[in-house]
Amino acid sequence: MIFSGDINAASLARDGRREFYGMAALCLPSFILVFILLILPIGWLFWMSLFNADGAFSAENYVRLFDSTYTSTLVTTFQVGFLVTVISVVLGYPLAYMLSQLPPRLAGLCTIFVVLPFWTSTLVRTYAWMLLLQRKGIINSALISLGLIADPIRMVNNMTGTVIGMVHIMLPFLVLPLYGVMKSISPDYVRAAANLGAGPTRAFWTIFLPQSLPGLTAGMLLVFVLCLGFYVTPALLGGGRVIMWSMMIDSSIRLYANWGAASALGVALLVMTFCVLWLVNRLFGLKRLYGESR
Amino acid sequence: MELRCDRLWLYLLGGAILVFLAAPSVVVAVTSFSDSQFLTFPPETWSLRWYHAYADSIEWRAATFTSLKVAFLTTLIATPAGTAAAYSLRMLGTRFSGAVQAIYTMPMVVPVILIGISLFFMFARIGLNTTVTGVVLAHSMLAVPFVVITVGSGLANYDFAQETAARSLGAYRLKAFLTITLPQIRVPVITGALFAFLTSFDEVIVAIFISGGDSETLPRRMFTALREQIDPTIAAISTCLIIITGGILLAVQAFGFSGKRSRS
Amino acid sequence: MQIETKSLAEVPSPPPGGDRGKPMSQRTGDMRSQPLTIKNVAKAYGQLKVLDDVNLDVGSGEFLTLLGASGSGKTTLLMVIAGFARPDSGAVMVGGTDIVRTPAHKRNMGMVFQSYALFPHMNVAANVGYPLRLRGAGRVEIADRVARALDLVQLGHLGERRIDQLSGGQRQRIALARAIVFEPRILLMDEPLSALDKKLREHMQIEIRRLHEKLGMTTIYVTHDQREALTMSDRIAIMDRGRIVQIDEPRRLYERPASRFVADFIGESSFLPIIVEAGIARFGDLVLKTGGRLDTAPRQLLVLRPEKLEILGSEQAPGLNVLSGILTELIYQGESFLCQIALGEGHTVVVRGPTRRDTLAGLPELGGSMRLGLHPEDTVLVPDA
């Protein structure tokens, strides 16, 4: 037989590999960017966290994380993260629900109000809250002139201001994915529930809410994880009274030039972040699984 | 009737939350036209005093110029790099995209403070701190994922048979991409580019660590100024930033609409 | 519709390379079509063999259809020919040259896609002119040839239209015009009519067929629609699980399927088990009269097409094989009716008859007995695999 089964096989395989590598090479510029400017320096930081001030290999930096200064920061960070997440859900869920129920044109218009802050500089928005919340700020003067309070309330340079500012910044992170999930819930489900005899309230609690839960959970975890690493808003609105994890990292370097401590703090933050994200991924993965079996 | 009552509450609540989201920007914009050193709302007397202060300050002008330059260069790097990656991911299919996509999401999920200090540390060794090059590279890294995502979603909606058709008609791959695919994904590409620009233009934390001196960006300078005292000039600058952001989003929206219209 | 098959010799084939020396614009209708040979082409994704040692010869100017269910490998084979899928091994020969490693854009094959893949950012004329611009043709030549290609698909007046202003049928024709305007040596079509409604589809089938006769271009056509394949093709290759299971002219394919799969895939069939002993084929006690040569395999299947069975009255039918059974179901379908008849021992056959008054009147009540006649020439046996 002249033509064996392997005719051209070797050269075709070579062509295939060449095309594959050529195509993969298109990823290279962006991949190099991320590798050299993100993975490499963070890896370096991680490596550094394993050495003490004398340059000896030790777990010293990690043991120190259990000092009361660090643990209290950790507690503050989690407190803020928890508060911001809860308030974001309380405000974000009704907003997302309303957007999903509006006619598309109006919903699009309202979405701009969510997207615009999302892309506006964090700094600008934090500054706006400084104006609004300060001692002689707009809110205090309004409340005083309405006669509701006699003396200005302290809303800035403390936890209150930090949480308000952060909720404002985090809300779009919750609302946008949640709105996406809610929009994909077919109104037929609720109609079917009504057809089977459920009132609007009951249909919402038993049909709509459960289906929106995956989006809500993912959004909550995302908000929480972003809070853990937040820097600008607590630094400006906390007035030095709310010390969060990221500020601890910053001051370890700026004030004490202690790279070992800073990198250990950083690694801990990264690990927490990845744990939560892993959870998000699992939840969304789970949701996909449901979607297929349905 | 009961249903409509329920809905009314919902609309009132939703509307109030929208106001909460929008109000700060509005307040900043309005107060920036105040004539007084102490910003009150609404201003008692109106003037462009703080805009003049912004325009007359050499330092603010320099920082603004630096930011624009950095954002422009970032867009120039991140857009082609991200577009190429999105195309490659689409062509390679699902075999690798899981792992590779994880790499592209990293710049978005790793806490920025960490990126800031680790870059500061690394740049210190190679002399890139306080250089425009350093900031541009860092911002490009941060912006690439936005381009990959927007272009990627554009490619997901694109009928690749068109590129295949172009190749069957005699166009080599790059030519087919440039003459057929690119014109049709121009909306996501431009959107991605605008997002890359915004990402860089608004970026504070990394800039706090690695920019400075000649490479000090506008957000970094604002942050430093805000830590010391509330300078009313910042209200004017903030208003300008809000307008730029709004303008870019409007442009994105407009491109999106024109894209949709030509497709239908 | 009466299907007329045409032997390959009748299809006009242009003199090979006769007017190759002339500039493209001076060549007329008969395009330089070329024969295509596929040798031992194989492709697998892991364990799954998408193409399993495929061999195929397509004559110059022939209209060959690849017919199969989805996942049978027909589209992959077309993509291998076009150069958009790379086989693991094998050769694709066009006019005696192996082009399996030639990049798609250098293969010079016109292709019509299922989604048409017209470029929405170009108007009709720009779409059709695209391959000519790529080949560096001059402005005047492009305009001239685009006009002729559009005339050929009877849309000469639509050159300035945007793609989104066209109807489905018009898009289909434009896609066709774009695929033939550069006079490719082979035309490939991937389910080009599947997006059209039934009426338009049938109209386009005839039109494409007519165009093929006019241009005489070697054409490979992929479809899952058997009627479409029967209507249009010189020959049909039936594919299943990456293999070509039978390749024949439409009429032979329908009348003489070589396997149970083909008989099942093309048209409707009932099957009855047949025992062959000493050159005699039996269904139970009935000895079958067969038309052609009888295969010696002991166990075979009788292929019964519903319309080949004749409903008999009480009269004698000497030349026919006669089956009798009980009418169990009658389905009225407008121009014809279907009867299901139980032959005993769990065997059933389906018979189709015209809804003429006399035929309908001759039918028994449900549960009544019926006699069916089958002509020896229509007595087709396939191996019982």
Short mmCIF file of C-alpha atoms in Angstrom, two decimals, chain C:
data_model
loop_
_atom_site.label_atom_id
_atom_site.label_comp_id
_atom_site.label_asym_id
_atom_site.label_seq_id
_atom_site.Cartn_x
_atom_site.Cartn_y
_atom_site.Cartn_z
CA MET C 1 -40.68 15.28 -7.83
CA GLN C 2 -39.07 12.87 -10.23
CA ILE C 3 -35.40 12.60 -9.54
CA GLU C 4 -33.31 12.36 -12.60
CA THR C 5 -29.86 11.10 -12.10
CA LYS C 6 -27.15 12.00 -14.42
CA SER C 7 -24.09 9.95 -15.05
CA LEU C 8 -20.79 11.72 -14.69
CA ALA C 9 -20.08 11.43 -18.37
CA GLU C 10 -23.00 13.72 -19.17
CA VAL C 11 -21.74 16.53 -16.98
CA PRO C 12 -19.79 18.91 -19.17
CA SER C 13 -16.29 19.33 -17.92
CA PRO C 14 -14.15 22.18 -19.19
CA PRO C 15 -10.87 21.44 -20.90
CA PRO C 16 -8.29 21.21 -18.14
CA GLY C 17 -6.42 24.46 -17.86
CA GLY C 18 -7.56 25.44 -21.33
CA ASP C 19 -7.82 29.16 -20.76
CA ARG C 20 -5.44 29.38 -17.86
CA GLY C 21 -3.20 31.79 -19.77
CA LYS C 22 -5.85 34.44 -20.22
CA PRO C 23 -6.45 37.10 -17.60
CA MET C 24 -9.19 36.14 -15.18
CA SER C 25 -11.65 38.64 -16.56
CA GLN C 26 -11.60 37.15 -20.03
CA ARG C 27 -12.53 33.68 -18.93
CA THR C 28 -16.16 32.96 -19.38
CA GLY C 29 -18.74 30.74 -17.74
CA ASP C 30 -16.81 27.49 -17.70
CA MET C 31 -14.60 27.85 -14.70
CA ARG C 32 -11.47 25.83 -14.32
CA SER C 33 -12.90 23.20 -12.07
CA GLN C 34 -10.67 20.43 -10.86
CA PRO C 35 -11.04 16.94 -9.48
CA LEU C 36 -10.58 16.39 -5.79
CA THR C 37 -9.23 13.30 -4.10
CA ILE C 38 -9.19 12.63 -0.39
CA LYS C 39 -6.80 9.97 0.76
CA ASN C 40 -6.77 8.33 4.17
CA VAL C 41 -7.83 11.46 6.01
CA ALA C 42 -8.11 10.89 9.75
CA LYS C 43 -8.77 13.24 12.62
CA ALA C 44 -9.41 12.48 16.27
CA TYR C 45 -10.08 14.53 19.38
CA GLY C 46 -8.63 12.29 22.06
CA GLN C 47 -10.48 8.99 21.74
CA LEU C 48 -13.19 10.37 19.51
CA LYS C 49 -12.54 9.73 15.83
CA VAL C 50 -14.14 12.61 13.95
CA LEU C 51 -12.80 11.41 10.62
CA ASP C 52 -11.88 7.77 10.39
CA ASP C 53 -9.71 7.02 7.37
CA VAL C 54 -11.85 8.80 4.80
CA ASN C 55 -11.25 8.21 1.10
CA LEU C 56 -13.17 10.06 -1.56
CA ASP C 57 -12.87 10.87 -5.26
CA VAL C 58 -14.79 13.78 -6.68
CA GLY C 59 -14.71 14.20 -10.43
CA SER C 60 -14.10 17.48 -12.17
CA GLY C 61 -17.38 19.36 -12.36
CA GLU C 62 -19.21 16.90 -10.16
CA PHE C 63 -21.79 17.97 -7.57
CA LEU C 64 -21.14 15.78 -4.55
CA THR C 65 -23.12 15.96 -1.34
CA LEU C 66 -21.87 14.90 2.06
CA LEU C 67 -24.96 13.77 3.89
CA GLY C 68 -25.06 12.79 7.53
CA ALA C 69 -26.48 13.52 10.95
CA SER C 70 -24.82 16.11 13.15
CA GLY C 71 -21.60 14.71 14.51
CA SER C 72 -21.10 12.40 11.54
CA GLY C 73 -18.00 14.30 10.45
CA LYS C 74 -19.39 15.87 7.29
CA THR C 75 -18.65 19.45 8.26
CA THR C 76 -15.23 18.52 9.60
CA LEU C 77 -14.41 16.90 6.27
CA LEU C 78 -15.51 20.05 4.46
CA MET C 79 -13.34 22.13 6.79
CA VAL C 80 -10.38 19.85 6.08
CA ILE C 81 -10.91 20.43 2.37
CA ALA C 82 -11.19 24.19 2.90
CA GLY C 83 -8.15 24.25 5.16
CA PHE C 84 -9.87 25.32 8.38
CA ALA C 85 -9.43 22.00 10.14
CA ARG C 86 -6.14 20.19 10.17
CA PRO C 87 -6.38 16.40 9.89
CA ASP C 88 -4.04 14.20 11.89
CA SER C 89 -2.98 12.46 8.72
CA GLY C 90 -3.96 11.97 5.11
CA ALA C 91 -3.85 13.93 1.89
CA VAL C 92 -6.18 16.28 0.03
CA MET C 93 -5.33 16.28 -3.65
CA VAL C 94 -6.61 18.90 -6.06
CA GLY C 95 -5.66 18.38 -9.66
CA GLY C 96 -2.93 15.97 -8.60
CA THR C 97 -1.29 18.20 -5.99
CA ASP C 98 -1.47 17.53 -2.27
CA ILE C 99 -2.74 20.72 -0.65
CA VAL C 100 -3.31 19.40 2.85
CA ARG C 101 -0.62 21.71 4.24
CA THR C 102 -1.53 24.73 2.10
CA PRO C 103 -2.97 27.58 4.17
CA ALA C 104 -6.68 28.17 3.64
CA HIS C 105 -6.24 31.52 1.93
CA LYS C 106 -4.02 30.03 -0.77
CA ARG C 107 -6.34 27.16 -1.65
CA ASN C 108 -8.56 29.10 -4.01
CA MET C 109 -11.77 27.41 -2.99
CA GLY C 110 -15.03 29.29 -2.77
CA MET C 111 -17.03 28.61 0.34
CA VAL C 112 -20.62 29.36 1.31
CA PHE C 113 -21.25 29.27 5.05
CA GLN C 114 -24.30 28.22 6.97
CA SER C 115 -24.58 31.72 8.47
CA TYR C 116 -23.56 33.19 5.07
CA ALA C 117 -20.83 35.15 6.91
CA LEU C 118 -21.46 38.26 4.84
CA PHE C 119 -19.50 41.22 6.14
CA PRO C 120 -22.01 43.63 7.68
CA HIS C 121 -19.66 46.61 7.50
CA MET C 122 -19.48 46.37 3.70
CA ASN C 123 -22.24 46.74 1.13
CA VAL C 124 -23.17 43.98 -1.29
CA ALA C 125 -20.77 45.03 -4.02
CA ALA C 126 -17.89 45.37 -1.54
CA ASN C 127 -18.63 41.92 -0.15
CA VAL C 128 -18.59 40.32 -3.57
CA GLY C 129 -15.57 42.37 -4.62
CA TYR C 130 -13.56 41.46 -1.52
CA PRO C 131 -11.85 38.35 -2.94
CA LEU C 132 -11.00 40.25 -6.13
CA ARG C 133 -9.44 43.13 -4.17
CA LEU C 134 -7.37 40.58 -2.28
CA ARG C 135 -6.13 39.30 -5.61
CA GLY C 136 -5.11 42.78 -6.69
CA ALA C 137 -7.62 43.14 -9.49
CA GLY C 138 -8.13 46.62 -10.93
CA ARG C 139 -11.11 48.82 -10.11
CA VAL C 140 -12.76 48.37 -13.49
CA GLU C 141 -12.25 44.62 -13.56
CA ILE C 142 -13.68 44.32 -10.06
CA ALA C 143 -16.78 46.33 -10.94
CA ASP C 144 -17.26 44.31 -14.09
CA ARG C 145 -16.90 40.92 -12.48
CA VAL C 146 -18.98 41.84 -9.43
CA ALA C 147 -21.76 42.92 -11.77
CA ARG C 148 -21.56 39.65 -13.66
CA ALA C 149 -21.54 37.56 -10.49
CA LEU C 150 -24.57 39.46 -9.18
CA ASP C 151 -26.36 38.99 -12.49
CA LEU C 152 -25.62 35.30 -12.27
CA VAL C 153 -27.53 35.09 -8.98
CA GLN C 154 -30.17 37.49 -10.38
CA LEU C 155 -29.44 40.28 -7.94
CA GLY C 156 -27.68 42.66 -10.28
CA HIS C 157 -29.63 45.64 -8.95
CA LEU C 158 -28.65 45.23 -5.28
CA GLY C 159 -24.98 46.18 -5.39
CA GLU C 160 -25.33 49.28 -3.22
CA ARG C 161 -27.51 47.67 -0.55
CA ARG C 162 -26.30 47.15 2.99
CA ILE C 163 -26.29 43.56 4.16
CA ASP C 164 -28.88 44.19 6.86
CA GLN C 165 -31.30 45.40 4.19
CA LEU C 166 -31.36 42.00 2.49
CA SER C 167 -33.78 39.14 3.00
CA GLY C 168 -32.55 35.68 3.92
CA GLY C 169 -32.82 34.42 0.36
CA GLN C 170 -30.98 37.45 -1.00
CA ARG C 171 -28.17 37.01 1.52
CA GLN C 172 -27.86 33.41 0.45
CA ARG C 173 -27.42 34.43 -3.17
CA ILE C 174 -24.92 37.15 -2.31
CA ALA C 175 -22.89 34.63 -0.33
CA LEU C 176 -22.96 32.39 -3.37
CA ALA C 177 -21.94 35.22 -5.69
CA ARG C 178 -19.03 36.08 -3.39
CA ALA C 179 -17.88 32.46 -3.36
CA ILE C 180 -17.81 32.10 -7.14
CA VAL C 181 -16.76 35.57 -8.28
CA PHE C 182 -13.06 34.72 -8.14
CA GLU C 183 -13.61 31.54 -10.16
CA PRO C 184 -12.41 29.11 -7.53
CA ARG C 185 -11.39 25.65 -8.59
CA ILE C 186 -13.77 24.05 -6.09
CA LEU C 187 -16.96 25.34 -4.49
CA LEU C 188 -17.72 24.27 -0.93
CA MET C 189 -21.12 24.75 0.66
CA ASP C 190 -21.83 24.13 4.34
CA GLU C 191 -25.59 23.69 4.86
CA PRO C 192 -26.18 26.90 2.91
CA LEU C 193 -29.96 26.61 2.85
CA SER C 194 -30.67 25.54 6.41
CA ALA C 195 -31.65 29.05 7.55
CA LEU C 196 -34.31 29.47 4.87
CA ASP C 197 -37.95 28.47 5.09
CA LYS C 198 -39.15 25.40 3.23
CA LYS C 199 -40.51 27.05 0.10
CA LEU C 200 -37.49 29.27 -0.44
CA ARG C 201 -35.19 26.37 0.29
CA GLU C 202 -36.76 24.24 -2.42
CA HIS C 203 -36.56 27.12 -4.85
CA MET C 204 -32.89 27.72 -4.07
CA GLN C 205 -32.07 24.03 -4.43
CA ILE C 206 -33.12 24.14 -8.04
CA GLU C 207 -31.42 27.45 -8.62
CA ILE C 208 -28.10 26.28 -7.19
CA ARG C 209 -28.38 23.14 -9.26
CA ARG C 210 -28.99 25.26 -12.38
CA LEU C 211 -26.04 27.49 -11.54
CA HIS C 212 -23.85 24.45 -11.11
CA GLU C 213 -24.83 23.16 -14.52
CA LYS C 214 -24.01 26.54 -16.01
CA LEU C 215 -20.62 26.89 -14.36
CA GLY C 216 -19.61 23.25 -14.16
CA MET C 217 -17.65 23.83 -10.99
CA THR C 218 -16.62 20.91 -8.79
CA THR C 219 -18.94 21.33 -5.83
CA ILE C 220 -18.95 19.73 -2.39
CA TYR C 221 -22.20 20.31 -0.58
CA VAL C 222 -22.83 19.49 3.06
CA THR C 223 -26.33 18.93 4.37
CA HIS C 224 -28.32 16.86 6.82
CA ASP C 225 -31.44 17.15 4.70
CA GLN C 226 -31.84 13.98 2.64
CA ARG C 227 -34.40 15.42 0.26
CA GLU C 228 -32.06 18.31 -0.48
CA ALA C 229 -29.25 15.85 -1.14
CA LEU C 230 -31.44 13.73 -3.41
CA THR C 231 -32.64 16.76 -5.34
CA MET C 232 -29.30 18.39 -6.01
CA SER C 233 -26.51 15.88 -6.19
CA ASP C 234 -24.71 13.95 -8.88
CA ARG C 235 -23.56 11.65 -6.12
CA ILE C 236 -24.19 11.48 -2.39
CA ALA C 237 -21.71 10.30 0.23
CA ILE C 238 -23.43 9.20 3.41
CA MET C 239 -21.34 9.74 6.50
CA ASP C 240 -21.65 8.11 9.89
CA ARG C 241 -19.28 8.38 12.84
CA GLY C 242 -16.45 9.77 10.73
CA ARG C 243 -16.73 7.27 7.88
CA ILE C 244 -18.27 7.33 4.44
CA VAL C 245 -20.66 4.38 4.60
CA GLN C 246 -22.00 4.53 1.07
CA ILE C 247 -21.40 6.74 -1.93
CA ASP C 248 -23.70 6.54 -4.91
CA GLU C 249 -26.01 8.35 -7.27
CA PRO C 250 -29.19 9.51 -5.52
CA ARG C 251 -31.47 7.01 -7.17
CA ARG C 252 -29.25 4.02 -6.52
CA LEU C 253 -28.75 5.17 -2.95
CA TYR C 254 -32.48 5.23 -2.35
CA GLU C 255 -33.40 2.13 -4.32
CA ARG C 256 -30.43 0.00 -3.38
CA PRO C 257 -29.18 0.95 0.09
CA ALA C 258 -26.18 -1.12 1.05
CA SER C 259 -26.81 -1.26 4.77
CA ARG C 260 -29.52 -0.97 7.35
CA PHE C 261 -28.04 2.40 8.38
CA VAL C 262 -28.36 3.89 4.90
CA ALA C 263 -31.85 2.45 4.39
CA ASP C 264 -32.89 3.94 7.70
CA PHE C 265 -31.18 7.27 7.09
CA ILE C 266 -32.52 7.89 3.61
CA GLY C 267 -36.27 7.65 3.46
CA GLU C 268 -38.51 5.60 5.73
CA SER C 269 -38.12 1.87 6.01
CA SER C 270 -39.51 -1.12 7.82
CA PHE C 271 -37.20 -4.09 8.22
CA LEU C 272 -38.07 -7.77 8.29
CA PRO C 273 -35.62 -10.53 9.22
CA ILE C 274 -34.75 -12.87 6.37
CA ILE C 275 -33.06 -16.26 6.46
CA VAL C 276 -31.03 -17.22 3.39
CA GLU C 277 -30.37 -20.90 2.82
CA ALA C 278 -29.09 -22.56 -0.33
CA GLY C 279 -29.73 -19.50 -2.44
CA ILE C 280 -33.31 -19.10 -1.20
CA ALA C 281 -34.47 -16.18 0.92
CA ARG C 282 -37.35 -16.71 3.32
CA PHE C 283 -39.40 -14.52 5.60
CA GLY C 284 -40.95 -17.07 7.91
CA ASP C 285 -42.61 -19.52 5.51
CA LEU C 286 -42.70 -17.13 2.62
CA VAL C 287 -40.12 -17.63 -0.12
CA LEU C 288 -39.07 -14.29 -1.54
CA LYS C 289 -38.67 -13.61 -5.22
CA THR C 290 -35.67 -11.34 -5.53
CA GLY C 291 -34.68 -9.24 -8.47
CA GLY C 292 -30.92 -9.24 -8.46
CA ARG C 293 -28.10 -11.38 -7.21
CA LEU C 294 -28.65 -12.82 -3.74
CA ASP C 295 -25.95 -12.40 -1.13
CA THR C 296 -25.00 -15.61 0.64
CA ALA C 297 -25.02 -14.26 4.21
CA PRO C 298 -27.48 -16.41 6.19
CA ARG C 299 -29.17 -13.61 8.11
CA GLN C 300 -30.32 -10.53 6.24
CA LEU C 301 -32.96 -7.83 6.44
CA LEU C 302 -35.66 -7.01 3.94
CA VAL C 303 -35.96 -3.25 3.39
CA LEU C 304 -39.56 -2.17 2.91
CA ARG C 305 -40.21 1.36 1.70
CA PRO C 306 -43.79 2.40 2.56
CA GLU C 307 -44.54 3.56 -1.00
CA LYS C 308 -43.12 0.45 -2.67
CA LEU C 309 -45.77 -1.79 -1.15
CA GLU C 310 -48.93 -2.25 -3.11
CA ILE C 311 -52.24 -2.74 -1.32
CA LEU C 312 -53.89 -5.78 -2.86
CA GLY C 313 -57.52 -6.75 -2.91
CA SER C 314 -58.53 -10.37 -3.05
CA GLU C 315 -57.06 -10.81 -6.56
CA GLN C 316 -54.13 -13.05 -7.36
CA ALA C 317 -50.79 -11.34 -7.73
CA PRO C 318 -48.54 -13.83 -9.46
CA GLY C 319 -45.33 -11.79 -10.00
CA LEU C 320 -45.26 -10.26 -6.53
CA ASN C 321 -44.13 -11.23 -3.04
CA VAL C 322 -47.32 -11.16 -0.99
CA LEU C 323 -47.43 -10.35 2.73
CA SER C 324 -50.60 -10.40 4.78
CA GLY C 325 -51.42 -8.91 8.17
CA ILE C 326 -53.81 -6.95 10.32
CA LEU C 327 -54.40 -3.21 9.92
CA THR C 328 -53.59 -1.66 13.30
CA GLU C 329 -53.40 2.04 12.56
CA LEU C 330 -54.41 4.44 9.81
CA ILE C 331 -53.01 7.94 9.64
CA TYR C 332 -54.38 10.46 7.19
CA GLN C 333 -51.72 12.93 5.96
CA GLY C 334 -53.42 14.90 3.23
CA GLU C 335 -51.90 13.81 -0.06
CA SER C 336 -51.21 10.33 1.28
CA PHE C 337 -52.09 8.04 4.13
CA LEU C 338 -50.01 5.68 6.23
CA CYS C 339 -51.13 2.23 7.34
CA GLN C 340 -49.45 0.24 10.03
CA ILE C 341 -49.87 -3.46 9.52
CA ALA C 342 -49.02 -6.19 12.01
CA LEU C 343 -47.57 -9.27 10.32
CA GLY C 344 -47.49 -11.42 13.44
CA GLU C 345 -44.59 -12.34 15.69
CA GLY C 346 -44.17 -8.66 16.52
CA HIS C 347 -43.25 -7.58 12.99
CA THR C 348 -44.94 -4.53 11.60
CA VAL C 349 -44.69 -2.77 8.26
CA VAL C 350 -45.79 0.69 7.23
CA VAL C 351 -47.49 1.28 3.90
CA ARG C 352 -48.12 4.57 2.20
CA GLY C 353 -50.89 5.02 -0.30
CA PRO C 354 -52.40 7.90 -2.25
CA THR C 355 -55.64 9.32 -0.87
CA ARG C 356 -57.60 8.51 -3.97
CA ARG C 357 -61.21 7.63 -3.33
CA ASP C 358 -60.91 4.06 -4.64
CA THR C 359 -57.75 3.29 -2.63
CA LEU C 360 -59.30 4.63 0.56
CA ALA C 361 -62.52 2.74 -0.10
CA GLY C 362 -60.56 -0.50 -0.48
CA LEU C 363 -59.11 -0.28 3.01
CA PRO C 364 -60.54 -2.56 5.70
CA GLU C 365 -61.67 -1.40 9.12
CA LEU C 366 -59.06 -1.29 11.88
CA GLY C 367 -58.36 -4.88 12.87
CA GLY C 368 -59.27 -6.16 9.43
CA SER C 369 -56.81 -8.17 7.34
CA MET C 370 -54.80 -6.79 4.45
CA ARG C 371 -52.61 -8.18 1.71
CA LEU C 372 -49.57 -6.37 0.47
CA GLY C 373 -47.60 -6.90 -2.72
CA LEU C 374 -43.90 -6.20 -3.26
CA HIS C 375 -42.27 -6.31 -6.67
CA PRO C 376 -39.13 -8.51 -6.88
CA GLU C 377 -37.15 -5.52 -8.22
CA ASP C 378 -38.04 -3.62 -5.03
CA THR C 379 -37.10 -6.53 -2.82
CA VAL C 380 -33.92 -5.16 -1.32
CA LEU C 381 -31.91 -7.15 1.19
CA VAL C 382 -29.22 -5.69 3.42
CA PRO C 383 -26.90 -7.48 5.84
CA ASP C 384 -28.31 -7.89 9.34
CA ALA C 385 -25.55 -6.29 11.30
#
